[in-house]
Coordinates of N, CA and C and ligand atoms in Angstrom, one line a residue:
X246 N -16.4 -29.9 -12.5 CA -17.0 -28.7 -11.9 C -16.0 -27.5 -11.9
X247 N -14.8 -27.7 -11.6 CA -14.0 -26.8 -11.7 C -13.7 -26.6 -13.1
X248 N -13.4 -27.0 -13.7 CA -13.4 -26.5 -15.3 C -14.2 -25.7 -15.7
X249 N -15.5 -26.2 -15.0 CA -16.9 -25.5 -15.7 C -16.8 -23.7 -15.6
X250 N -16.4 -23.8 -13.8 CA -16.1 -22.6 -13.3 C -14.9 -22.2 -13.8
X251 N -13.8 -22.6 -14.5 CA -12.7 -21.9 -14.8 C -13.3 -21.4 -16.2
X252 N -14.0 -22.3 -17.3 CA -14.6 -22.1 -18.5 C -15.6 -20.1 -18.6
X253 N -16.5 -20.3 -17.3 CA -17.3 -19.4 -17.1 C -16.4 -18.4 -16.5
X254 N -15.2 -18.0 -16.0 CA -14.2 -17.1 -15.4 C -13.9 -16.9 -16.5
X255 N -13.2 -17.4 -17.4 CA -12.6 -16.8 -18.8 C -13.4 -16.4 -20.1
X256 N -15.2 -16.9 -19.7 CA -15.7 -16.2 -20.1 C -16.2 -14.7 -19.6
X257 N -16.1 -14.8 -18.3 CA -16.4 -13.2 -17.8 C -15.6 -12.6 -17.9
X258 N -14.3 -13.2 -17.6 CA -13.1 -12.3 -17.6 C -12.3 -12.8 -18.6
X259 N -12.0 -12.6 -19.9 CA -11.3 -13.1 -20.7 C -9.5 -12.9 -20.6
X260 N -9.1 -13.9 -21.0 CA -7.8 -14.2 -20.4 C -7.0 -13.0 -21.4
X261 N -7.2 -12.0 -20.9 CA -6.2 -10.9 -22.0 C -5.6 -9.9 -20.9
X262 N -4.8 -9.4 -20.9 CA -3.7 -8.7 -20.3 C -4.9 -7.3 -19.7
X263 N -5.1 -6.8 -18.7 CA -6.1 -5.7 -18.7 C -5.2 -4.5 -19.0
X264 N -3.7 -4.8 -19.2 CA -3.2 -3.3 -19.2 C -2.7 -3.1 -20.7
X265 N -2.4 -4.0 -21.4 CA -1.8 -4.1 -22.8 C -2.8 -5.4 -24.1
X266 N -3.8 -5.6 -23.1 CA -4.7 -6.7 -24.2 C -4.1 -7.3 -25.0
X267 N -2.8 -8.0 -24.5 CA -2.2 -9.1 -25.0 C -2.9 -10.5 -25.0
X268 N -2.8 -11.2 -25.0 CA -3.3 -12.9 -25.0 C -2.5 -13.7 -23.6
X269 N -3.6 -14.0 -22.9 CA -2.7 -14.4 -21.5 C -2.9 -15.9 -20.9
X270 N -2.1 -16.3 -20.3 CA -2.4 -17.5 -19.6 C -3.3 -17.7 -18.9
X271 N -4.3 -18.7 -18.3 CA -5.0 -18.7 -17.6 C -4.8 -18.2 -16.2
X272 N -6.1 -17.0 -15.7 CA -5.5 -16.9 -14.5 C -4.7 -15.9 -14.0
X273 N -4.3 -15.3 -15.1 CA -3.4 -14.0 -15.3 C -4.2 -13.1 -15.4
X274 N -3.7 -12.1 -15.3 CA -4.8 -10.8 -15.1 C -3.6 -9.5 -16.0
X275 N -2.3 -9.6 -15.6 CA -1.5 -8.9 -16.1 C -0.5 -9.3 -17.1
X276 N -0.1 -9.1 -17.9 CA 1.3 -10.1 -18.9 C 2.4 -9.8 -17.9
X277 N 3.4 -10.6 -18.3 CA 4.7 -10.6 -17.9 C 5.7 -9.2 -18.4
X278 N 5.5 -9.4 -19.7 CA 6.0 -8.0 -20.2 C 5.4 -6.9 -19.5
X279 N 4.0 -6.6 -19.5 CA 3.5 -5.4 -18.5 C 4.6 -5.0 -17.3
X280 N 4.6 -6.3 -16.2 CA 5.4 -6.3 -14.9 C 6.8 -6.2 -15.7
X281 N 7.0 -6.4 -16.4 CA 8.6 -6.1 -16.7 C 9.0 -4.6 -17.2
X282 N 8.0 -4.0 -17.4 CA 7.9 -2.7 -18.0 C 8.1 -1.4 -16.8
X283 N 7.7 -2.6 -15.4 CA 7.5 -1.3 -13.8 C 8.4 -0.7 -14.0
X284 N 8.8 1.0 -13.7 CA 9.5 1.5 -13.2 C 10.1 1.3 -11.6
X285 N 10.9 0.4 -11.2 CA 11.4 0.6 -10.0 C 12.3 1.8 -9.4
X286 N 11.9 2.0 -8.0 CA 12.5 3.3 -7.7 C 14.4 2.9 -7.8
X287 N 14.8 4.3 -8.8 CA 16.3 3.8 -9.1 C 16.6 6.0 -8.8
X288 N 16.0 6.0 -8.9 CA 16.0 8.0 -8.9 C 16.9 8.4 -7.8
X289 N 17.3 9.6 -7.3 CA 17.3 10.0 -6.6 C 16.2 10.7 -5.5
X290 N 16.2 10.3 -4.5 CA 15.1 10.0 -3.5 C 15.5 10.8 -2.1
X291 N 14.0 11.1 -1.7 CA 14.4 11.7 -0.2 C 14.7 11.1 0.6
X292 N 15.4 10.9 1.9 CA 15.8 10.0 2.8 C 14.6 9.3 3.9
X293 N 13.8 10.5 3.7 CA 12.7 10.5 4.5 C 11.4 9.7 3.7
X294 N 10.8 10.5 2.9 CA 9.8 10.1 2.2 C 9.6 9.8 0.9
X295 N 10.5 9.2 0.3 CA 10.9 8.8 -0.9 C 10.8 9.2 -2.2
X296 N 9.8 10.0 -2.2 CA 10.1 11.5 -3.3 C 10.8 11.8 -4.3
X297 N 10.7 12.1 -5.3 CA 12.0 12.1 -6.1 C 12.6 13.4 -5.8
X298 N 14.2 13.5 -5.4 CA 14.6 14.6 -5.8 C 15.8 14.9 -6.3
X299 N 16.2 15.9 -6.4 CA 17.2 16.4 -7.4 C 18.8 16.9 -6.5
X300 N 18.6 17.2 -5.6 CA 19.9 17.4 -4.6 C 19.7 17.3 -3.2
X301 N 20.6 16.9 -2.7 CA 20.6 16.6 -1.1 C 20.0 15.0 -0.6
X302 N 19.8 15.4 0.3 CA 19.5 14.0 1.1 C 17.6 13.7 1.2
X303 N 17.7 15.3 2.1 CA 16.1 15.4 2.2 C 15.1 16.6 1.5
X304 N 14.1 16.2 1.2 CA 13.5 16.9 0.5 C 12.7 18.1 1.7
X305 N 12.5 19.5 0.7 CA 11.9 20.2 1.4 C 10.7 19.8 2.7
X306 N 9.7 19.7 1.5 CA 8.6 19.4 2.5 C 9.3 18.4 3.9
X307 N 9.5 17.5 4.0 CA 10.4 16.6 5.6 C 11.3 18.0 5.8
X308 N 11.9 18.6 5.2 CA 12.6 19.6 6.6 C 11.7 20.1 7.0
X309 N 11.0 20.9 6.3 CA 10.1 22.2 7.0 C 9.4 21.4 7.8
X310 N 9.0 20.5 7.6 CA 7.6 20.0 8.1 C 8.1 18.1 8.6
X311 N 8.8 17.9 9.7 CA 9.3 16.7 9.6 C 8.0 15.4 9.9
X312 N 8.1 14.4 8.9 CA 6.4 13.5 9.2 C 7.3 12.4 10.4
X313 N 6.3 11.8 11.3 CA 6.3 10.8 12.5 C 6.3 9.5 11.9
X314 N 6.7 9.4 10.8 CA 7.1 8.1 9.9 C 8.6 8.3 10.3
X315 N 9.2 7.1 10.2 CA 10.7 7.4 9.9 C 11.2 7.2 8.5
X316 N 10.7 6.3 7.9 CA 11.1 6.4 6.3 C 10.0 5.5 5.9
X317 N 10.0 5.8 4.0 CA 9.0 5.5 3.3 C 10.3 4.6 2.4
X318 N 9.7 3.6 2.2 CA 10.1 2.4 1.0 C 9.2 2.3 0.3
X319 N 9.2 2.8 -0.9 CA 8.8 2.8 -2.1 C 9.2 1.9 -3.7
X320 N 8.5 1.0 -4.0 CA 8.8 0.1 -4.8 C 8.9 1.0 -6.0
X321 N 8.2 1.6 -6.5 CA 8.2 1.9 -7.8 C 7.4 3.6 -7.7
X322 N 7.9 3.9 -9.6 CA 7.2 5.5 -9.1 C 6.0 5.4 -9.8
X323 N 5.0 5.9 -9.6 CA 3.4 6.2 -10.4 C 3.6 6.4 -11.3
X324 N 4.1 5.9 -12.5 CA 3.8 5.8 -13.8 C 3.5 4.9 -14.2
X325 N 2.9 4.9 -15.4 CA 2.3 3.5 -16.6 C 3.4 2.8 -16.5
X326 N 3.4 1.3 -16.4 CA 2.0 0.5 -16.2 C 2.1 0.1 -14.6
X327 N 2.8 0.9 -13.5 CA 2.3 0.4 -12.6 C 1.2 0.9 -12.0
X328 N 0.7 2.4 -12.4 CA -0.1 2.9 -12.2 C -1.5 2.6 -12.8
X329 N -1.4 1.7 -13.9 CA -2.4 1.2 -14.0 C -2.2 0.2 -13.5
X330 N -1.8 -1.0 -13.4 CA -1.8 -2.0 -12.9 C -2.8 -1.5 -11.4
X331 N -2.2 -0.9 -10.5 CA -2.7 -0.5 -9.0 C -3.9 0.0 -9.3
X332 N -4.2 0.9 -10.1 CA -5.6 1.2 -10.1 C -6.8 0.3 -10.9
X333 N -6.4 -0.7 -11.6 CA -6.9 -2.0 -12.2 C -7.0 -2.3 -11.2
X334 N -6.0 -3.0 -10.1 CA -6.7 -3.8 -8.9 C -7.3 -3.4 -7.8
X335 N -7.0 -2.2 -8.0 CA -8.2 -1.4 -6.6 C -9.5 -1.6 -7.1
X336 N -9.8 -1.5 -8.1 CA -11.1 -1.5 -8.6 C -11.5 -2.8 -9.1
X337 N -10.7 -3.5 -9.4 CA -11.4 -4.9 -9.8 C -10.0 -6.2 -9.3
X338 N -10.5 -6.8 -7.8 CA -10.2 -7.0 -7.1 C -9.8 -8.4 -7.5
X339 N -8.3 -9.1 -8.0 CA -8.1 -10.4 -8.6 C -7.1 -10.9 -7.4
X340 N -7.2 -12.1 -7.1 CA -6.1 -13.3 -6.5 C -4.6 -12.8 -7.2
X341 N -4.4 -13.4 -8.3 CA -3.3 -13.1 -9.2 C -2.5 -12.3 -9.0
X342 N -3.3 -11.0 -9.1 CA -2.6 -9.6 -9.2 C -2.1 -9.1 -7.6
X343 N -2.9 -9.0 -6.7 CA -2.5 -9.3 -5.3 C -1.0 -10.3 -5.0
X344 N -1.2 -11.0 -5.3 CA -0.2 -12.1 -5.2 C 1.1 -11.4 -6.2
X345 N 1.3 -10.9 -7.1 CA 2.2 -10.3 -7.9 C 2.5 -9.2 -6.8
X346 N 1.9 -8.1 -6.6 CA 2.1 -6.7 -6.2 C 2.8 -6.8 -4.8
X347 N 2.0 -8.7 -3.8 CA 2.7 -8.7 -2.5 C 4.3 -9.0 -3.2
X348 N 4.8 -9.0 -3.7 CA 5.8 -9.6 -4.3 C 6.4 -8.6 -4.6
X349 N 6.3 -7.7 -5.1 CA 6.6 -6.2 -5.6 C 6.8 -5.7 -3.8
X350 N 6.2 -5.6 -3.1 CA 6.7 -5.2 -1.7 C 7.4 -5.7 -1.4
X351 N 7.6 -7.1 -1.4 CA 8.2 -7.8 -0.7 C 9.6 -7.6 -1.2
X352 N 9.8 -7.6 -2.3 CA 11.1 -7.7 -3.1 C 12.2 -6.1 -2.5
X353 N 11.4 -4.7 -3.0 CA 11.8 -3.5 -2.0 C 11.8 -3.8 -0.6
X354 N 11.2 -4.6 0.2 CA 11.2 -4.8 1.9 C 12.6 -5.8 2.0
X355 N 13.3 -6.5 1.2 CA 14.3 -7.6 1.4 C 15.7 -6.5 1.2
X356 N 15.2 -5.5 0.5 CA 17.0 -4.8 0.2 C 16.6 -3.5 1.2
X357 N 16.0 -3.7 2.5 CA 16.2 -3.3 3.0 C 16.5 -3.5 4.5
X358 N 17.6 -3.7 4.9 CA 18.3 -5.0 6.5 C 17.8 -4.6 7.6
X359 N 18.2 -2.4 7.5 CA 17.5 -2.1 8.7 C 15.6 -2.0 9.2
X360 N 14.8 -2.8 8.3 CA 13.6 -3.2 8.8 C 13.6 -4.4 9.4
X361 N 14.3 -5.4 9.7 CA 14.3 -6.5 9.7 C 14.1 -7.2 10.8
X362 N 13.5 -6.2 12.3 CA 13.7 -6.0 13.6 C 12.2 -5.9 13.7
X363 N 11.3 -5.1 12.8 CA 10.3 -5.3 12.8 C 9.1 -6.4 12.6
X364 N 8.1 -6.1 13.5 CA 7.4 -7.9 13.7 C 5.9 -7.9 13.0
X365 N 5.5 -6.8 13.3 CA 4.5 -6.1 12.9 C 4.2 -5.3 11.6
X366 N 2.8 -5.5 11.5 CA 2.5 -4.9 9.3 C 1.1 -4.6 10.0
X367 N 0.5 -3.0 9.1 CA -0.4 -2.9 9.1 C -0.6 -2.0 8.3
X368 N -2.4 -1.7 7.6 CA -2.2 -0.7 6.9 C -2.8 0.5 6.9
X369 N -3.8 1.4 6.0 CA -4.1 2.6 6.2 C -5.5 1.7 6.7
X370 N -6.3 2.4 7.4 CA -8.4 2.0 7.2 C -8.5 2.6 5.9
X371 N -9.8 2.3 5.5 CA -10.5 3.0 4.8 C -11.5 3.8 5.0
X372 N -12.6 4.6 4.0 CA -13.8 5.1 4.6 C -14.9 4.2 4.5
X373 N -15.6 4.3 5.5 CA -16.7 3.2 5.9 C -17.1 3.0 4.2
X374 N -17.7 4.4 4.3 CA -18.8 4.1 3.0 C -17.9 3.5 1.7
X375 N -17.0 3.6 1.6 CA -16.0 2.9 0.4 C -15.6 1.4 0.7
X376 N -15.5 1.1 2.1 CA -15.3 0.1 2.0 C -17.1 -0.7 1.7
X377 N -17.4 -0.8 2.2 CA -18.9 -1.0 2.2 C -19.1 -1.2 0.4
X378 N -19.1 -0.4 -0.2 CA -19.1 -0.5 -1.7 C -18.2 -1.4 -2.4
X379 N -16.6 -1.3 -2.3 CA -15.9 -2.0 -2.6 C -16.1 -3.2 -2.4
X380 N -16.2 -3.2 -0.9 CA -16.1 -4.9 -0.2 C -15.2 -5.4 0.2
X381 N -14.1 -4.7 0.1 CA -12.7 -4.8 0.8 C -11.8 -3.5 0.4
X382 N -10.7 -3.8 1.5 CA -9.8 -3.0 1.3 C -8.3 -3.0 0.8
X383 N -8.3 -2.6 -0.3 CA -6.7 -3.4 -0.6 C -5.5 -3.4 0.1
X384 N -5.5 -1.9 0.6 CA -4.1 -2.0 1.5 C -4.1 -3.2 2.4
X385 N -5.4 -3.2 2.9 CA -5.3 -4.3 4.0 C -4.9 -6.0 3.3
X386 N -5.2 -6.2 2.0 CA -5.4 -7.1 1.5 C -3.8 -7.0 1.6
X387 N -3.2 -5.8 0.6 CA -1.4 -5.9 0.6 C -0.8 -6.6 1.7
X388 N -1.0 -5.8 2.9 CA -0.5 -6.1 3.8 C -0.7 -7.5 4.6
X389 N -1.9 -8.3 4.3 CA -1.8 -9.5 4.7 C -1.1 -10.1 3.9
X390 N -1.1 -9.8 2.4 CA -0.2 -10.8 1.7 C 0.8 -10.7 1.9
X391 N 1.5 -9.5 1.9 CA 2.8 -9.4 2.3 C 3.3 -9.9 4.0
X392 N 2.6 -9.8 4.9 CA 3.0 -10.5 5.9 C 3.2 -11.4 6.0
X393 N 2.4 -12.9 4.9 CA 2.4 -14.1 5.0 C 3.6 -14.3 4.1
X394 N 4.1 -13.3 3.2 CA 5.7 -13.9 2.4 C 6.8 -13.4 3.3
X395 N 6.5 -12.7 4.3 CA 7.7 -12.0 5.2 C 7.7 -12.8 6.4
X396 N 6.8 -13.6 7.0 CA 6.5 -13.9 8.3 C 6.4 -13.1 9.4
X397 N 5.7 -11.9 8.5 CA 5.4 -11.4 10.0 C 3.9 -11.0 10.3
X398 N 3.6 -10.5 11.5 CA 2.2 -10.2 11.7 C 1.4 -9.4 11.3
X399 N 0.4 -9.5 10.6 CA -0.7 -8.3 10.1 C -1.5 -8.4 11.5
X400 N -1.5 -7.0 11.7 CA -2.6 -6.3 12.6 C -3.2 -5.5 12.1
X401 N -4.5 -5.2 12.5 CA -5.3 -3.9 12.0 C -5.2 -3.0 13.7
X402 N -4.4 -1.9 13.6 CA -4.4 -1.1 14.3 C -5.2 0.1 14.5
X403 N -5.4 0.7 13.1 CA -6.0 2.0 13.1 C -7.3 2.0 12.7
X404 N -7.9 2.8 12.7 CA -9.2 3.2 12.5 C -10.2 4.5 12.1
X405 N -10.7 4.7 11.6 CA -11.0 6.1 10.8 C -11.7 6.8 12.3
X406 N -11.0 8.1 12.7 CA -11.5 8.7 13.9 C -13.1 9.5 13.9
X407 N -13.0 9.9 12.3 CA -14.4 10.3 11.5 C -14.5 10.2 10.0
X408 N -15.2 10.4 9.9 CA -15.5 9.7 8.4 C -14.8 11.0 7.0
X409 N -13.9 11.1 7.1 CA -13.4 12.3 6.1 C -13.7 12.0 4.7
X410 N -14.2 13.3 4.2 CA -14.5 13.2 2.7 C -13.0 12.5 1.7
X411 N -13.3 11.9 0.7 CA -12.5 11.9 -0.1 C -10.9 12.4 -0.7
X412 N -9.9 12.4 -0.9 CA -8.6 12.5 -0.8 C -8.3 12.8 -2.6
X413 N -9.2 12.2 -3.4 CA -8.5 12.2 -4.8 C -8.8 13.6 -5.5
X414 N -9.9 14.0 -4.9 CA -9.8 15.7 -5.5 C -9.4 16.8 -5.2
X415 N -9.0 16.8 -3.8 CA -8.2 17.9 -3.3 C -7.0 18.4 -3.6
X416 N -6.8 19.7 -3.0 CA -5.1 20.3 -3.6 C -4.2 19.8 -2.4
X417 N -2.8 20.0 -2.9 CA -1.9 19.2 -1.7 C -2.1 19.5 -0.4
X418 N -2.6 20.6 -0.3 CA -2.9 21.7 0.7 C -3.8 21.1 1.4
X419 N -5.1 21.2 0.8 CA -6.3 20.3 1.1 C -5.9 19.3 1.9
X420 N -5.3 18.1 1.0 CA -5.1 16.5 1.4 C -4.7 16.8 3.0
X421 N -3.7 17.4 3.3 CA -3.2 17.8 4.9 C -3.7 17.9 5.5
X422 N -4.9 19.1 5.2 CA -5.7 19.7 6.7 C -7.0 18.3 6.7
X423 N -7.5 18.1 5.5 CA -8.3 17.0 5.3 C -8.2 16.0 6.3
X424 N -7.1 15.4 6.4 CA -6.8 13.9 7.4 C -6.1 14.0 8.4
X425 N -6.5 15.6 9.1 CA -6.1 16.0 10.6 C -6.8 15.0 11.2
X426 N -6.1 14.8 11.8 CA -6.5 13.8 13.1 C -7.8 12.8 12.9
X427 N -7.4 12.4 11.6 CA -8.1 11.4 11.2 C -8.6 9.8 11.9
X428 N -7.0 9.8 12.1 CA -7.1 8.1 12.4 C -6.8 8.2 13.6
X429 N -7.1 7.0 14.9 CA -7.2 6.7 15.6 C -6.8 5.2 16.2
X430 N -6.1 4.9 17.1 CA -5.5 3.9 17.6 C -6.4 2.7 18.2
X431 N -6.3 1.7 17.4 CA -7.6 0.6 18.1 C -6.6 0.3 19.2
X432 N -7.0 0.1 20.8 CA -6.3 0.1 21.6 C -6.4 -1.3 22.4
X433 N -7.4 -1.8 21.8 CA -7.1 -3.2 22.4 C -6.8 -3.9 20.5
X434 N -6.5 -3.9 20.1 CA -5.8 -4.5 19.0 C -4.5 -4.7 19.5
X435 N -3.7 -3.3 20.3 CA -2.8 -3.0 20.4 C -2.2 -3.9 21.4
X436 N -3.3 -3.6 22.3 CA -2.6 -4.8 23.7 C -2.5 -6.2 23.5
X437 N -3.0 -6.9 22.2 CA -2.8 -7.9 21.7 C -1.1 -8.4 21.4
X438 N -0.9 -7.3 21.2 CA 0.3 -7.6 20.4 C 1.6 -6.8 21.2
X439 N 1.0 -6.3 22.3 CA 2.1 -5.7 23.0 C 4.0 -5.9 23.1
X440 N 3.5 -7.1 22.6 CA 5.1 -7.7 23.2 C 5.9 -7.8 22.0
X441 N 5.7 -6.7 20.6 CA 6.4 -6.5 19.3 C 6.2 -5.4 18.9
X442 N 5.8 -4.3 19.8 CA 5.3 -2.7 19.5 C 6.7 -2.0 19.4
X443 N 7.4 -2.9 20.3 CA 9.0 -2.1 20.5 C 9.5 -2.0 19.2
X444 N 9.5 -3.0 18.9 CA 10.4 -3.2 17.6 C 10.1 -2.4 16.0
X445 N 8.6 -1.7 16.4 CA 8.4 -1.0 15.3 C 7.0 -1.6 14.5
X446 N 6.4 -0.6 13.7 CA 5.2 -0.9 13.1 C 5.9 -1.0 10.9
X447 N 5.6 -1.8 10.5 CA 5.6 -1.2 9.3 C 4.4 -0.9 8.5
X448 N 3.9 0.2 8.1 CA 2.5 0.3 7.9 C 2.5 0.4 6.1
X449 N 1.5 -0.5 5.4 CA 1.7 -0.7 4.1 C 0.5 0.7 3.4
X450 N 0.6 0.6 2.2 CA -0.1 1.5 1.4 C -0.1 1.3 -0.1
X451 N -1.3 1.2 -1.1 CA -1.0 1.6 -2.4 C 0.0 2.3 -3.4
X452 N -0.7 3.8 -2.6 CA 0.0 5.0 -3.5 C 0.6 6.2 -2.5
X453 N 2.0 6.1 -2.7 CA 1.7 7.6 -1.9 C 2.0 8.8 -2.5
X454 N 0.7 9.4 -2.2 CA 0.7 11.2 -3.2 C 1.5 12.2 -2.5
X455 N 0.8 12.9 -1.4 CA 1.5 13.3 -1.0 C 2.2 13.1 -0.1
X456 N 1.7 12.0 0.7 CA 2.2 12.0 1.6 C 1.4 12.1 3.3
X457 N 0.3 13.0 3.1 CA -0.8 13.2 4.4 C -1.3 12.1 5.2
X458 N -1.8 11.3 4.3 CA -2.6 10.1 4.5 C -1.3 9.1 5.7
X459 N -0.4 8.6 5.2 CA 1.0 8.0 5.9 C 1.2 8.8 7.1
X460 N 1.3 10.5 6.6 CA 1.5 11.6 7.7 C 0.6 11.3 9.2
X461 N -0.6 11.1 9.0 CA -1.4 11.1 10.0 C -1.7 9.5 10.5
X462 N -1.2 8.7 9.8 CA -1.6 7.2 10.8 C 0.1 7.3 11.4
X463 N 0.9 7.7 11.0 CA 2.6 7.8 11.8 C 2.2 8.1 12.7
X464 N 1.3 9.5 12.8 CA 1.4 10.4 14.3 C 0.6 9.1 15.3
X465 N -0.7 8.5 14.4 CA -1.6 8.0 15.6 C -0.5 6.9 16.2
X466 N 0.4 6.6 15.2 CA 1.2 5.0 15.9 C 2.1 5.6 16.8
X467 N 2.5 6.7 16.6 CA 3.4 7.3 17.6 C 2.9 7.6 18.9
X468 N 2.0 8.6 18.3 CA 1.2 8.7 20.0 C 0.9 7.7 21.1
X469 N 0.5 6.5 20.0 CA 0.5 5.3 21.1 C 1.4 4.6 21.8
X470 N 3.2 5.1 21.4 CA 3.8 4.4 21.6 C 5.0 3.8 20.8
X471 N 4.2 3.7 19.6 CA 4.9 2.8 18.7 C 6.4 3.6 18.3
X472 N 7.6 2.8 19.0 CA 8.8 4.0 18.5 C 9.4 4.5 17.3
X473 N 8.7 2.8 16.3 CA 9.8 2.8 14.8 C 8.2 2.9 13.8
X474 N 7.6 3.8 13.2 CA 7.0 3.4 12.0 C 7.6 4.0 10.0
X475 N 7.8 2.7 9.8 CA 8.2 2.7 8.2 C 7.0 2.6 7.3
X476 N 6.7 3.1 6.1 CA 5.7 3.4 5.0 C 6.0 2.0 4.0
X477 N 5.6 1.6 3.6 CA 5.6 0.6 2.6 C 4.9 0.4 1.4
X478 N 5.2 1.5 0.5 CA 3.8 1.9 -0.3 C 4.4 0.9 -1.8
X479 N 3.7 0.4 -2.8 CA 3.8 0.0 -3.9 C 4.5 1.1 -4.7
X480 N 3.9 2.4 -5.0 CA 4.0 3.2 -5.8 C 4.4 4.7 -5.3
X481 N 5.5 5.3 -5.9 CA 5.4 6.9 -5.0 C 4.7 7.9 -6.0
X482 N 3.7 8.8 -6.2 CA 3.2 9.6 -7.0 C 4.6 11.0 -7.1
X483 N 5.4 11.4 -8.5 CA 6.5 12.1 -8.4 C 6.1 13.3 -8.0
Ligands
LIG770 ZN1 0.4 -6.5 -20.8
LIG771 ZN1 10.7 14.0 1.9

């Protein structure tokens, strides 16, 4: 029976690399060479939001405008092939690749000591109607995986305050006023877990573009309390 179903999987999904159409092992979704190809963040970076930049410590945008995140850990930068990779699995949702990418977090979360205090993982919501389509949500998916290789707790904390239009076509400008006071604190989630709020939230993410999206679930963790929230995104867009 299982063969039958592994036979009929490799016939829907043929065992070939989706990023480089190489020839793949069963069960694989990505080649190894692909993953070997990531850009990991090696750049010079903002202190704050991981950014690439060119001099100093912090990048403009965090002076002028300081975000209620305390810092963004960023595994790699948005370029080919992790950018495809990420957008291959947003959209077509594999075991495998999941399991790789919690791994890719997890690997940037270990070289870093001062997170280590933290008990708690959670991620961005989504919008109803996307999730509804999709049928899940990946960050949330990240973040559970990644909780169960870290040992720590996935909560779902936040929650969409109203249903905001879409994020991928707007100008940077846009993205900001866009996801004002977006999210909102599920408050009995919260009381659940009261007794590890001190220690800080780490909140996971895909991609981070600009920045707004992270911007505005920081402020809701903060307002609630939460003293320490860190970004934990796969990919930083340059
Ligand atoms: Zn490949
Ligand atoms: Zn910055």
């Amino acid at each position: 029976m299982l063969k039958l179903l592994n036979d009929i999987c490799n016939f829907v999904f043929p065992p070939y690399c989706s990023i480089c159409g190489e020839a793949l092992e069963r069960e694989k979704v990505v080649c190894n060479w692909c993953f070997g190809k990531i850009h990991f963040v090696t750049n010079k970076a903002c202190r704050i939001c991981g950014k690439p930049i060119k001099s100093g410590n912090i990048c403009k945008t965090c002076k002028k405008n300081p975000p209620d995140f305390d810092f963004i850990i960023g595994c790699g930068n948005y370029v080919p092939p992790l950018s495809n990779i990420i957008r291959f699995y947003k959209y077509n949702y594999r075991t495998s690749l999941l399991k790789r990418l919690a791994c890719i977090l997890y690997s940037a979360y270990q070289t870093r000591g001062d997170v280590k205090r933290i008990k708690l993982v959670t991620w961005v919501p989504m919008r109803r109607a996307e999730l509804r389509e999709r049928g899940y949500n990946q960050s949330r998916q990240l973040a559970d995986k990644f909780a169960r290789l870290s040992g720590l707790r996935s909560v779902s904390l936040l929650r969409k305050a109203r249903n905001i239009p879409s994020q991928t076509k707007l100008s940077n400008e846009g993205r900001l006023t866009n996801v004002l006071g977006a999210y909102e604190m599920d408050y009995g989630a919260l009381d659940k877990v009261s007794e590890y709020i001190d220690n800080g939230v780490i909140i996971v993410d895909d991609v981070l573009t600009t920045g707004a999206t992270l911007r505005e679930c920081a402020t809701a963790l903060k307002e609630a309390g939460i003293p320490r929230v860190v970004g934990l995104v796969l990919a930083i867009s340059p």
